[in-house]
Coordinates of N, CA and C in Angstrom, one line a residue:
X1 N 29.9 -10.3 85.6 CA 28.4 -10.2 85.8 C 28.2 -10.4 87.3
X2 N 27.4 -9.5 87.9 CA 27.0 -9.6 89.3 C 25.9 -10.6 89.5
X3 N 26.0 -11.3 90.6 CA 25.0 -12.3 91.0 C 24.5 -12.0 92.3
X4 N 23.8 -13.0 92.9 CA 23.2 -12.8 94.2 C 24.3 -13.1 95.3
X5 N 24.0 -12.6 96.5 CA 24.8 -13.0 97.7 C 24.0 -14.0 98.5
X6 N 24.7 -14.7 99.4 CA 24.1 -15.8 100.1 C 23.0 -15.3 101.1
X7 N 23.1 -14.0 101.5 CA 22.2 -13.5 102.5 C 20.8 -13.2 101.9
X8 N 20.6 -13.3 100.6 CA 19.3 -13.0 100.0 C 18.6 -14.3 99.6
X9 N 19.2 -15.4 99.9 CA 18.5 -16.7 99.5 C 17.4 -17.0 100.4
X10 N 16.3 -17.5 99.9 CA 15.0 -17.8 100.6 C 14.6 -19.2 100.4
X11 N 14.0 -19.7 101.5 CA 13.4 -21.1 101.5 C 12.4 -21.2 100.4
X12 N 12.4 -22.3 99.7 CA 11.4 -22.6 98.6 C 11.7 -22.0 97.3
X13 N 12.8 -21.2 97.2 CA 13.1 -20.6 95.9 C 14.2 -21.4 95.2
X14 N 14.2 -21.3 93.8 CA 15.2 -22.1 93.0 C 16.3 -21.2 92.6
X15 N 17.5 -21.8 92.6 CA 18.8 -21.0 92.3 C 19.7 -21.9 91.5
X16 N 20.6 -21.2 90.8 CA 21.6 -21.8 90.0 C 23.0 -21.3 90.5
X17 N 23.9 -22.2 90.8 CA 25.3 -21.8 91.2 C 26.2 -22.4 90.1
X18 N 27.0 -21.5 89.6 CA 28.1 -21.9 88.6 C 29.4 -21.6 89.4
X19 N 30.3 -22.6 89.4 CA 31.6 -22.5 90.1 C 32.5 -23.5 89.5
X20 N 33.7 -23.0 89.1 CA 34.7 -23.9 88.5 C 34.2 -24.7 87.3
X21 N 33.3 -24.2 86.5 CA 32.8 -24.8 85.3 C 31.7 -25.8 85.6
X22 N 31.3 -26.0 86.8 CA 30.1 -26.8 87.1 C 28.9 -26.0 87.4
X23 N 27.7 -26.5 87.0 CA 26.5 -25.8 87.2 C 25.6 -26.6 88.1
X24 N 25.0 -26.1 89.1 CA 24.1 -26.8 90.0 C 22.8 -26.0 90.1
X25 N 21.7 -26.7 89.9 CA 20.4 -26.1 90.0 C 19.8 -26.7 91.3
X26 N 19.3 -25.9 92.2 CA 18.8 -26.4 93.5 C 17.7 -25.6 94.0
X27 N 17.0 -26.1 95.0 CA 16.0 -25.4 95.8 C 16.4 -25.4 97.2
X28 N 16.2 -24.3 97.9 CA 16.5 -24.1 99.3 C 15.5 -24.8 100.1
X29 N 15.8 -25.8 101.0 CA 14.9 -26.5 101.8 C 14.9 -25.9 103.2
X30 N 16.1 -25.6 103.8 CA 16.2 -25.1 105.1 C 17.3 -24.1 105.2
X31 N 17.1 -23.1 106.0 CA 18.2 -22.2 106.3 C 18.8 -22.6 107.7
X32 N 20.1 -22.9 107.7 CA 20.7 -23.4 108.9 C 21.3 -22.2 109.7
X33 N 21.4 -22.3 111.0 CA 21.9 -21.2 111.8 C 23.3 -20.8 111.6
X34 N 24.1 -21.7 111.0 CA 25.6 -21.4 110.8 C 25.9 -20.7 109.5
X35 N 24.9 -20.1 108.8 CA 25.1 -19.5 107.6 C 25.1 -20.4 106.4
X36 N 24.7 -21.6 106.6 CA 24.7 -22.6 105.5 C 23.2 -22.9 105.2
X37 N 23.0 -23.6 104.1 CA 21.7 -24.0 103.7 C 21.6 -25.4 103.3
X38 N 20.5 -26.1 103.6 CA 20.2 -27.4 103.2 C 19.4 -27.3 101.9
X39 N 19.9 -27.9 100.8 CA 19.4 -27.8 99.5 C 19.1 -29.1 98.9
X40 N 18.2 -29.1 97.9 CA 17.9 -30.3 97.1 C 18.2 -30.0 95.6
X41 N 19.0 -30.9 95.0 CA 19.3 -30.7 93.6 C 18.1 -31.0 92.8
X42 N 17.8 -30.1 91.8 CA 16.6 -30.2 91.0 C 16.7 -31.3 89.9
X43 N 17.9 -31.8 89.6 CA 18.1 -32.8 88.6 C 18.2 -34.2 89.2
X44 N 19.0 -34.3 90.2 CA 19.3 -35.6 90.8 C 18.4 -35.9 92.1
X45 N 17.8 -34.8 92.6 CA 17.0 -34.9 93.8 C 17.8 -35.2 95.1
X46 N 19.1 -35.1 95.0 CA 20.0 -35.3 96.1 C 20.0 -34.2 97.1
X47 N 20.1 -34.5 98.3 CA 20.1 -33.4 99.4 C 21.6 -33.2 99.8
X48 N 22.0 -31.9 100.0 CA 23.3 -31.6 100.5 C 23.3 -30.2 101.0
X49 N 24.4 -29.8 101.6 CA 24.6 -28.4 102.1 C 25.2 -27.6 101.1
X50 N 24.8 -26.3 101.0 CA 25.3 -25.4 99.9 C 26.8 -25.2 100.1
X51 N 27.3 -25.2 101.3 CA 28.7 -24.9 101.5 C 29.6 -26.0 100.9
X52 N 29.0 -27.2 100.7 CA 29.8 -28.3 100.0 C 30.2 -27.9 98.6
X53 N 29.4 -27.0 98.0 CA 29.7 -26.6 96.6 C 30.8 -25.6 96.5
X54 N 31.1 -24.9 97.6 CA 32.2 -23.9 97.6 C 33.3 -24.3 98.5
X55 N 33.4 -25.6 98.8 CA 34.5 -26.0 99.7 C 35.9 -25.6 99.2
X56 N 36.1 -25.7 98.0 CA 37.4 -25.4 97.4 C 37.5 -23.9 96.9
X57 N 36.7 -23.1 97.4 CA 36.7 -21.7 97.0 C 35.8 -21.3 95.9
X58 N 36.0 -20.0 95.5 CA 35.1 -19.5 94.4 C 36.0 -19.2 93.2
X59 N 35.6 -19.8 92.1 CA 36.4 -19.7 90.9 C 36.1 -18.4 90.2
X60 N 36.8 -18.2 89.1 CA 36.6 -16.9 88.3 C 35.2 -16.8 87.7
X61 N 34.6 -18.0 87.5 CA 33.2 -18.0 86.9 C 32.1 -18.1 87.9
X62 N 32.4 -17.9 89.2 CA 31.4 -18.0 90.3 C 30.2 -17.1 90.0
X63 N 29.0 -17.7 90.0 CA 27.8 -16.9 89.8 C 26.7 -17.6 90.5
X64 N 25.9 -16.9 91.3 CA 24.8 -17.4 92.0 C 23.6 -16.6 91.5
X65 N 22.6 -17.2 90.9 CA 21.4 -16.5 90.3 C 20.2 -17.3 90.6
X66 N 19.1 -16.5 90.6 CA 17.8 -17.2 90.8 C 17.2 -17.7 89.5
X67 N 16.5 -18.8 89.5 CA 15.8 -19.3 88.3 C 14.4 -19.5 88.6
X68 N 13.6 -19.6 87.6 CA 12.1 -19.7 87.8 C 11.6 -21.0 87.3

């Protein structure tokens, strides 16, 4: 199944990332100049960088999709 690429992510929009069996729902807070994003988890309200979720690569189940 085809998902979104990182270059179409927008500030204020909600997304879901599935990777290595883990699912993360987040909202984009800031687009950083180095191609990374500052995000806020929708469930825990924790702040982190999106690249932290793909530090160990992209699994077979990697999927980035928008949620409403």
